[in-house]
PDB file of C-alpha atoms in Angstrom:
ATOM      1  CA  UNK A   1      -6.683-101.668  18.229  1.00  0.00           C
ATOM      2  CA  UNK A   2      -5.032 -99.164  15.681  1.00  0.00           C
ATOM      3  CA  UNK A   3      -2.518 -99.930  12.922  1.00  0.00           C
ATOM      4  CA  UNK A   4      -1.214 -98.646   9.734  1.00  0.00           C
ATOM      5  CA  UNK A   5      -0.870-101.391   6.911  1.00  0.00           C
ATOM      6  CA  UNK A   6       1.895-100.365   4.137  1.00  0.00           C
ATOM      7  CA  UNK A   7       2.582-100.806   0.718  1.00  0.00           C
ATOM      8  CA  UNK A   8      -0.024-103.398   0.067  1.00  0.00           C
ATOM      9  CA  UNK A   9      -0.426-105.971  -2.790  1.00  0.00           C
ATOM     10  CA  UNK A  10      -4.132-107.349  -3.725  1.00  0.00           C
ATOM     11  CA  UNK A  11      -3.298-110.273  -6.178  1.00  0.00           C
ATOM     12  CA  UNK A  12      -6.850-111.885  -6.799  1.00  0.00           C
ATOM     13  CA  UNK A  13      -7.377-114.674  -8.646  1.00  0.00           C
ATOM     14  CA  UNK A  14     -11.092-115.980  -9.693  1.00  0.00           C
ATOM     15  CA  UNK A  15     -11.877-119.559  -8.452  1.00  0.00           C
ATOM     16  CA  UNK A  16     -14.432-121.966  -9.351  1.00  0.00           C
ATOM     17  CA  UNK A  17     -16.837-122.055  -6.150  1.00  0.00           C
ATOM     18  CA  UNK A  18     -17.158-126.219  -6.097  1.00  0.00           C
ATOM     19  CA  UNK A  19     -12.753-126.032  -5.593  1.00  0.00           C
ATOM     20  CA  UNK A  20     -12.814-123.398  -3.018  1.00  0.00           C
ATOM     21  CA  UNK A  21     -16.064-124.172  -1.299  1.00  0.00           C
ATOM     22  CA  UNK A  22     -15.128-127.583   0.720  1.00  0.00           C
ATOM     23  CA  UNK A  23     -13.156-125.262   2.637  1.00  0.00           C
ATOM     24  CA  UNK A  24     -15.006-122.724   4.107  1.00  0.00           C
ATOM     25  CA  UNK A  25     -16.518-123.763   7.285  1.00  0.00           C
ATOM     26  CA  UNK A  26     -20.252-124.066   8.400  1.00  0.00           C
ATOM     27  CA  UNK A  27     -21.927-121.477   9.140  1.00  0.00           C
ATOM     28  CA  UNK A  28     -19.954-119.219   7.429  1.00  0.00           C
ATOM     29  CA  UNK A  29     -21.035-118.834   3.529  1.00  0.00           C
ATOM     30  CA  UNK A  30     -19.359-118.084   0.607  1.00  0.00           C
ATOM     31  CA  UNK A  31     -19.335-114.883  -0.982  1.00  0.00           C
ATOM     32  CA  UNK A  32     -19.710-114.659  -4.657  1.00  0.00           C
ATOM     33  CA  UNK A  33     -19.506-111.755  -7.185  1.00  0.00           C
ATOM     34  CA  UNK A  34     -21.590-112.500 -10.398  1.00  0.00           C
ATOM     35  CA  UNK A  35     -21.473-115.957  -9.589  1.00  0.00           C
ATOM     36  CA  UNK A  36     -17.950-116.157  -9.484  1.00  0.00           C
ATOM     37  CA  UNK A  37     -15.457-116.634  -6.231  1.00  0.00           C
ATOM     38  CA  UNK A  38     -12.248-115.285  -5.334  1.00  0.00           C
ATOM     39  CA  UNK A  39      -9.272-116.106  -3.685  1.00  0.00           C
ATOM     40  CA  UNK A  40      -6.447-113.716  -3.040  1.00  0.00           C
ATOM     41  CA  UNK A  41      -2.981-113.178  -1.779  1.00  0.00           C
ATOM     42  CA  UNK A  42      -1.981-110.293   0.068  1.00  0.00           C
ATOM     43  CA  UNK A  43       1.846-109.087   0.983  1.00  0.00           C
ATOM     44  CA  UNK A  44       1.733-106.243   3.191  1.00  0.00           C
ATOM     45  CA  UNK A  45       3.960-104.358   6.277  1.00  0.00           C
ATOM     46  CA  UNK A  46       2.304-103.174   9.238  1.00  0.00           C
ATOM     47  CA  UNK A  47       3.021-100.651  11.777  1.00  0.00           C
ATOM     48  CA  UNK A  48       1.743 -98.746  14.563  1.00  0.00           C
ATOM     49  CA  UNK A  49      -0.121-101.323  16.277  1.00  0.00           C
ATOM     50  CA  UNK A  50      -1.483-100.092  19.237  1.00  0.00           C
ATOM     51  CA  UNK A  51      -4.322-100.219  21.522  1.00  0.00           C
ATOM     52  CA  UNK A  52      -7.074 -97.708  21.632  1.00  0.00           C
ATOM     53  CA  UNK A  53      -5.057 -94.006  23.584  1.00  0.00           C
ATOM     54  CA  UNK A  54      -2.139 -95.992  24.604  1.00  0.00           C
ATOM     55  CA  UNK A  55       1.784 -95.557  22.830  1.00  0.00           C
ATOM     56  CA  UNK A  56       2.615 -98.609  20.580  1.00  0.00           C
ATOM     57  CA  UNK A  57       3.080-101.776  21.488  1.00  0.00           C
ATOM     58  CA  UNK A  58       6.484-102.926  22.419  1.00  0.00           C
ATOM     59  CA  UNK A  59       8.217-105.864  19.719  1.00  0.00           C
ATOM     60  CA  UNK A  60       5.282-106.244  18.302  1.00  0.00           C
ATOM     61  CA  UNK A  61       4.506-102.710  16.555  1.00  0.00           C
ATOM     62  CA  UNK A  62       5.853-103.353  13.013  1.00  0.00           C
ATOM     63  CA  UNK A  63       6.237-106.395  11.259  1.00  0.00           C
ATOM     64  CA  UNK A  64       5.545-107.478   7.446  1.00  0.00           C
ATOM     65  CA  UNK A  65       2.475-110.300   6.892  1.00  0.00           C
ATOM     66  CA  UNK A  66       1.027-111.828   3.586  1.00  0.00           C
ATOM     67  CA  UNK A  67      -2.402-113.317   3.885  1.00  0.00           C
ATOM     68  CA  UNK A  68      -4.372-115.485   2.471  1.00  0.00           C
ATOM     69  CA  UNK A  69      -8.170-114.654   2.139  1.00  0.00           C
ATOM     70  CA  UNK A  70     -11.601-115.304   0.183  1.00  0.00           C
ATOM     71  CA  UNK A  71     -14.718-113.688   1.088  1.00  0.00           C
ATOM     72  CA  UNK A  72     -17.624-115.062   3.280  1.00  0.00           C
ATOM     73  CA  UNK A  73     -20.918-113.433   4.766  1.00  0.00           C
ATOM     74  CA  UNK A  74     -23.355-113.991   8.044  1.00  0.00           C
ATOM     75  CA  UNK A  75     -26.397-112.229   8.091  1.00  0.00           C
ATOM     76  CA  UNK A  76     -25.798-110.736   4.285  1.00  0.00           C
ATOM     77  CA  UNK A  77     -22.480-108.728   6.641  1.00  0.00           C
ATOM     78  CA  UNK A  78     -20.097-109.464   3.671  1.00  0.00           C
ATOM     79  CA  UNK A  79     -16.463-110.005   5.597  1.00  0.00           C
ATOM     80  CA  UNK A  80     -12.854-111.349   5.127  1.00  0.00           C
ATOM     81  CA  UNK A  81     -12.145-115.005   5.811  1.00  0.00           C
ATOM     82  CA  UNK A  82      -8.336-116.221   5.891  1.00  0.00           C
ATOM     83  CA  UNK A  83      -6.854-119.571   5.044  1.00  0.00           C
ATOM     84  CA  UNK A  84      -3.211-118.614   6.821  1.00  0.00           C
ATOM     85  CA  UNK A  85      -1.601-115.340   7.616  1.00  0.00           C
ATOM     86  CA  UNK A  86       2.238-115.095   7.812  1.00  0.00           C
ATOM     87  CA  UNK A  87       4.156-113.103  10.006  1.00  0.00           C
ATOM     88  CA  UNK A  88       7.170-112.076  11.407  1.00  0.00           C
ATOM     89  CA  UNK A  89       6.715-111.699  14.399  1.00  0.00           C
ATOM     90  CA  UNK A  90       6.385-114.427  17.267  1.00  0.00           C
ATOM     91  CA  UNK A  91       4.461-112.557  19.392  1.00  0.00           C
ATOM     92  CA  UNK A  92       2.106-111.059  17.324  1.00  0.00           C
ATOM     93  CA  UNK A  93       1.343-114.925  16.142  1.00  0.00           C
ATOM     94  CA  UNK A  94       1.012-116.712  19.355  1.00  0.00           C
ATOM     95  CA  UNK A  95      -1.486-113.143  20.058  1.00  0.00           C
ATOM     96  CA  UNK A  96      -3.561-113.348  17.340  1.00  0.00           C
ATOM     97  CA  UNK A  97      -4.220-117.269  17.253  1.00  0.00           C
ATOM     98  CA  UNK A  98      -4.963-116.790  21.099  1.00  0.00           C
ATOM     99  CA  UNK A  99      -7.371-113.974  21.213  1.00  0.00           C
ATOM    100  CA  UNK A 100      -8.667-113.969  17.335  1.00  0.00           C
ATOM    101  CA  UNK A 101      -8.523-117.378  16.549  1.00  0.00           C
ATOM    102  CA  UNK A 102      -6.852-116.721  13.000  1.00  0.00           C
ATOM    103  CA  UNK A 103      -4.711-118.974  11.573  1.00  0.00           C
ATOM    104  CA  UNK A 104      -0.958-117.305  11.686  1.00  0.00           C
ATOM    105  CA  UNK A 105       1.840-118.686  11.159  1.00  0.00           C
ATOM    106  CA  UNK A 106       5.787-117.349  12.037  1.00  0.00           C
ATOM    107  CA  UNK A 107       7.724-116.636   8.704  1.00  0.00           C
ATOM    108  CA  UNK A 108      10.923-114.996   7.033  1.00  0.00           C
ATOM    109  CA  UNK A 109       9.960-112.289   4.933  1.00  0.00           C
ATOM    110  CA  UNK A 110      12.543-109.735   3.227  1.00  0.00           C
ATOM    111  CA  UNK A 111      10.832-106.775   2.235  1.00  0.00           C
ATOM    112  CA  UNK A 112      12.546-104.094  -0.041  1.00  0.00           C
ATOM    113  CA  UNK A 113      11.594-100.770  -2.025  1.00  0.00           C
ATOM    114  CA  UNK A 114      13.572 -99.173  -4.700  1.00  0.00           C
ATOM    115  CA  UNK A 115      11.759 -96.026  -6.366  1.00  0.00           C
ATOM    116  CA  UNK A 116       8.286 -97.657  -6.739  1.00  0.00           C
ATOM    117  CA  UNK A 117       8.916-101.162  -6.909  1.00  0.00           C
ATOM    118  CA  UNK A 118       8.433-103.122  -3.798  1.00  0.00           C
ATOM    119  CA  UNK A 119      10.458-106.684  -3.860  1.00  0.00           C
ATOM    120  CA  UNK A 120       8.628-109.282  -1.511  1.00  0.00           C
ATOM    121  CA  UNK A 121       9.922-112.582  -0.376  1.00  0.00           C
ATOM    122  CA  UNK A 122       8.423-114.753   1.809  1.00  0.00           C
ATOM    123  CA  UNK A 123       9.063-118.337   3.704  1.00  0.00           C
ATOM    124  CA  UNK A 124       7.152-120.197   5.966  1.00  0.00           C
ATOM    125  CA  UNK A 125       9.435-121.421   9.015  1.00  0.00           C
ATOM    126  CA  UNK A 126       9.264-125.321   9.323  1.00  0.00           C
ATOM    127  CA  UNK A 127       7.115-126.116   6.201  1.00  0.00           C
ATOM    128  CA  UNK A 128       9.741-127.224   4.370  1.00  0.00           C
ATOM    129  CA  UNK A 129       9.339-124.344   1.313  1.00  0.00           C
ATOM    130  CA  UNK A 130       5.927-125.539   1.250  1.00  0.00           C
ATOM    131  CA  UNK A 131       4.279-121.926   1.665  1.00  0.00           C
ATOM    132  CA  UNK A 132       6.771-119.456  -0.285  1.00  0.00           C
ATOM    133  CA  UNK A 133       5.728-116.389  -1.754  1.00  0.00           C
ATOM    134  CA  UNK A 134       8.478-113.991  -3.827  1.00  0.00           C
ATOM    135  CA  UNK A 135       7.497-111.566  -6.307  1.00  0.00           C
ATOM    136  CA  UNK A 136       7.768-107.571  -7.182  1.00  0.00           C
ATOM    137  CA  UNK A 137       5.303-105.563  -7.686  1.00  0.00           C
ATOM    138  CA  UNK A 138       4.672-101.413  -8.275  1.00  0.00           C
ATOM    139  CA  UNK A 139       1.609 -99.112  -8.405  1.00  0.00           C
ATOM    140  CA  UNK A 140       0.468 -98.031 -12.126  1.00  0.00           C
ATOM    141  CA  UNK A 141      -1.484 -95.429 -12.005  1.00  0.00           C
ATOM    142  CA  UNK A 142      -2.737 -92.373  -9.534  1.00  0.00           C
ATOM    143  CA  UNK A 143      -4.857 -93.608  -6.663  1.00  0.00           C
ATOM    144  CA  UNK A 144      -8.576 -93.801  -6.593  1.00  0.00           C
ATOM    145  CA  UNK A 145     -11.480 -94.945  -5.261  1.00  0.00           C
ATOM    146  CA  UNK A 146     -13.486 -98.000  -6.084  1.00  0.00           C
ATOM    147  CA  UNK A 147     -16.601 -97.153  -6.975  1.00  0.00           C
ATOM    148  CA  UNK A 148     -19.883 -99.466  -6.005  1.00  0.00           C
ATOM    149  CA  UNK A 149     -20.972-102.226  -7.464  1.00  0.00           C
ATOM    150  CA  UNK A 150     -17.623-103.016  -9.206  1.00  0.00           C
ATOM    151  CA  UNK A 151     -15.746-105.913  -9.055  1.00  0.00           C
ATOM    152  CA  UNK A 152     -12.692-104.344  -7.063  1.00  0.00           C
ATOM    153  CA  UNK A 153     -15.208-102.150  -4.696  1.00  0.00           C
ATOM    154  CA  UNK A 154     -16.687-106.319  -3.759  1.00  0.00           C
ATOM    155  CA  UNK A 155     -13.046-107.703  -3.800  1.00  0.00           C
ATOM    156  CA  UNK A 156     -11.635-104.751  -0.766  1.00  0.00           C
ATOM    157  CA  UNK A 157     -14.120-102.893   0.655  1.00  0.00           C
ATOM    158  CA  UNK A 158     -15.346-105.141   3.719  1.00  0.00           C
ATOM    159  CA  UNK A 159     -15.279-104.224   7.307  1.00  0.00           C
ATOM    160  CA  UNK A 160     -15.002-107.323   8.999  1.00  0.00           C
ATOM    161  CA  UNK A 161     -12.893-110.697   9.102  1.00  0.00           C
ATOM    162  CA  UNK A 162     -14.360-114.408  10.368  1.00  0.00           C
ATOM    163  CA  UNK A 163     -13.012-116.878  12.305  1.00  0.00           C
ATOM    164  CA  UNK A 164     -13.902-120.478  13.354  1.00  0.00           C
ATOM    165  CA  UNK A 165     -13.125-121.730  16.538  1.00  0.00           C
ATOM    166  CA  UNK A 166     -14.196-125.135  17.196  1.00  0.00           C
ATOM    167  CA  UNK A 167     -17.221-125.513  15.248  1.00  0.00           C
ATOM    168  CA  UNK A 168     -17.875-121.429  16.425  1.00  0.00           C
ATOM    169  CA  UNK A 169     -17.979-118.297  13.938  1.00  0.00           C
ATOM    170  CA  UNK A 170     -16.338-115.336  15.144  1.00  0.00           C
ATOM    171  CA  UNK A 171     -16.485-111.693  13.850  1.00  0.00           C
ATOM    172  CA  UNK A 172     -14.019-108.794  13.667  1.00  0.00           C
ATOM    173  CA  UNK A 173     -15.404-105.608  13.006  1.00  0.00           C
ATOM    174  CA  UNK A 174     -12.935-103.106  11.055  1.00  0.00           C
ATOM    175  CA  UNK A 175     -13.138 -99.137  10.267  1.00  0.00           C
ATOM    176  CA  UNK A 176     -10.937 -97.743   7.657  1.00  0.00           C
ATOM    177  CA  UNK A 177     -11.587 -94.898   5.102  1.00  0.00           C
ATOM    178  CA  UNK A 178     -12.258 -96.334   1.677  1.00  0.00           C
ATOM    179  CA  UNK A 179      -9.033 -98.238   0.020  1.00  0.00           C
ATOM    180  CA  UNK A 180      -6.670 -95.448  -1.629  1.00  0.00           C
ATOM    181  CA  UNK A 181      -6.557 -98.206  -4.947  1.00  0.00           C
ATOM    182  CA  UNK A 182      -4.135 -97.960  -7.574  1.00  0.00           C
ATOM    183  CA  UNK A 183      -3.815-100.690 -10.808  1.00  0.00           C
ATOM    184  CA  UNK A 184      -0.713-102.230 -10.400  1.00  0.00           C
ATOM    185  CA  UNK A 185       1.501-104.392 -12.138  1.00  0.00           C
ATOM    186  CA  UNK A 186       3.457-107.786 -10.514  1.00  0.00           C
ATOM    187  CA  UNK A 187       6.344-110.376 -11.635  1.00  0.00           C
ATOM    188  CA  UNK A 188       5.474-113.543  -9.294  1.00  0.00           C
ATOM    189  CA  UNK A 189       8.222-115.683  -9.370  1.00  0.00           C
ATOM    190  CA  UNK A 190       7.301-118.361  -7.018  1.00  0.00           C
ATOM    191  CA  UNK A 191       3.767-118.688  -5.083  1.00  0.00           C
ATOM    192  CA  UNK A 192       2.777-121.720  -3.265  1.00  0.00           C
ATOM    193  CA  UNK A 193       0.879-119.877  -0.672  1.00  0.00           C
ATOM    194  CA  UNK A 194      -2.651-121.243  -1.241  1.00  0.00           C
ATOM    195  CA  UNK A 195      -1.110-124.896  -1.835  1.00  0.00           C
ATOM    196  CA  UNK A 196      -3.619-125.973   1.524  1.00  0.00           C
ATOM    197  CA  UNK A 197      -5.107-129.868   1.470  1.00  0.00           C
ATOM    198  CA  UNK A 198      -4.867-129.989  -2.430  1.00  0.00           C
ATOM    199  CA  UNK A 199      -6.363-125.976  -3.288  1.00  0.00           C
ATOM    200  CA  UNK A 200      -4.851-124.605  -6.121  1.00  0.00           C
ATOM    201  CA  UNK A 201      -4.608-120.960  -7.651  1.00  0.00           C
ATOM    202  CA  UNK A 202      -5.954-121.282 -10.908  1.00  0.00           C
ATOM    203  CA  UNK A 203      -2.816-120.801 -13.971  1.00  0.00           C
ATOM    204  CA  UNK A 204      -3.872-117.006 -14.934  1.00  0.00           C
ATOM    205  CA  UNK A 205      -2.366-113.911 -14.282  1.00  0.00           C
ATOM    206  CA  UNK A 206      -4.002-112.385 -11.178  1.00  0.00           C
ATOM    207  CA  UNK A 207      -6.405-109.092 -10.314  1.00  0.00           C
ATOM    208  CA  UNK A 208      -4.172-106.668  -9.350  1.00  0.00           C
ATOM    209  CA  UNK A 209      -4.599-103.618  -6.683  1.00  0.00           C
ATOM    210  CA  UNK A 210      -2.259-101.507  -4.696  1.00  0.00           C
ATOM    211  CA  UNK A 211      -2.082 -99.048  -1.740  1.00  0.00           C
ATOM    212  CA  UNK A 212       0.597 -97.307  -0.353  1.00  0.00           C
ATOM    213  CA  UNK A 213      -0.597 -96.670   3.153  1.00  0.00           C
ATOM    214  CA  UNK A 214      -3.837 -97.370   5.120  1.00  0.00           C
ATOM    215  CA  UNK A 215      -4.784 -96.244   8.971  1.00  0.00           C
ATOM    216  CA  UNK A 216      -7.200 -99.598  10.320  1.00  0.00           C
ATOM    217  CA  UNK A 217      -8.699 -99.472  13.351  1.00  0.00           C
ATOM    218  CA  UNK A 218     -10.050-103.054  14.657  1.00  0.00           C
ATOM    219  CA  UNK A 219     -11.734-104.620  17.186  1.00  0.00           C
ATOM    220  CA  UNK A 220     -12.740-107.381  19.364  1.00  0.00           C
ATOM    221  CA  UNK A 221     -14.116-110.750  18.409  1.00  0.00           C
ATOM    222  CA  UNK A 222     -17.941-111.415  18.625  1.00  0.00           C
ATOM    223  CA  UNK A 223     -19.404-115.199  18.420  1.00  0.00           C
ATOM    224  CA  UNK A 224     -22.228-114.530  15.774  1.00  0.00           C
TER     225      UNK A 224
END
């Protein structure tokens, strides 16, 4: 399946692996840099979305999502794993819990650019303004490319996302060119996205990483 994600936000936060770790599910394992975990939130629009030579899909071709993500391996294949994904769009939910297993969830989210400054706000429907993201953010600097062996190459340049499905890990494998990065700078005004069974962000300012515009191409799930 191709899509284009837009205007994307890496906020990463460093987590101590004993908090984090009680959540990641057997036999996934977690991913470290240094010694050190991560956690991240990730506010995003996507469009495009369609299947391999066919037109886009209809009502479900662009909608905004912000994610929730560490990082996990199998078999030393470093990959994504998500804690909730938020969505507009009802159809793209009930899709991807159904044939990817991930954990989406339907949302309001108002997205708005002026000049470079994207405004982001985000509600989860029915939780009660338990999972609420709103913040600004803008690109800093020219984009680039991470280089290896770098903290920010570790943090975004993985070609896969997990899933567990009743005691089962599944794997997504993705192809993109390398991440067009730029440094960016962020207000967050409210964030209680990774409030899940007592997890916390940790009270520092975040890692942050831009991109204006990525083409992803993605596709089925494996059992591994």
């Amino acid at each position: 399946m191709k899509q284009t994600w837009h205007t994307l936000l890496f906020a990463h936060w460093p987590i101590a692996i004993d908090k984090i770790q009680p959540f990641i599910p057997s036999p996934l394992r977690l991913d470290v840099f240094e010694g050190q975990a991560w956690i991240a939130v990730v506010p995003f629009d996507m469009s495009g979305i369609r299947l391999n030579h066919m037109p886009t899909l209809p009502f479900t071709s662009k909608f905004a999502e912000l994610n929730v993500r560490t990082y996990v391996t199998i078999d030393n294949k470093p990959g994504v794993y998500f804690f909730s994904l938020d969505a507009t769009n009802i159809l793209a939910v009930k899709g991807a819990r159904a044939f990817y297993h991930l954990p989406y969830y339907l949302a309001d989210i108002e997205l708005h650019k002026e000049a470079q400054t994207l405004s982001y706000q985000s509600k989860r429907r029915g939780s009660r303004g338990d999972f609420q993201f709103h913040g600004s953010y803008r690109p800093i600097s020219p984009p680039y490319t991470a280089q290896s062996g770098t903290l920010e190459h570790w943090l975004t340049e993985r070609y896969c996302l997990y899933a567990n499905h009743k005691g089962r890990a599944y794997r997504c494998d993705i192809l993109h060119d390398p991440w067009p990065l730029q440094h960016a700078e962020a207000e967050i005004y409210t964030n209680t996205m990774a409030n899940i069974n007592g997890l916390r962000l940790p009270d520092e300012k975040p890692v942050l990483h831009y991109a204006e515009r990525l083409e992803v191409l993605t596709w089925g799930l494996e059992q591994v």
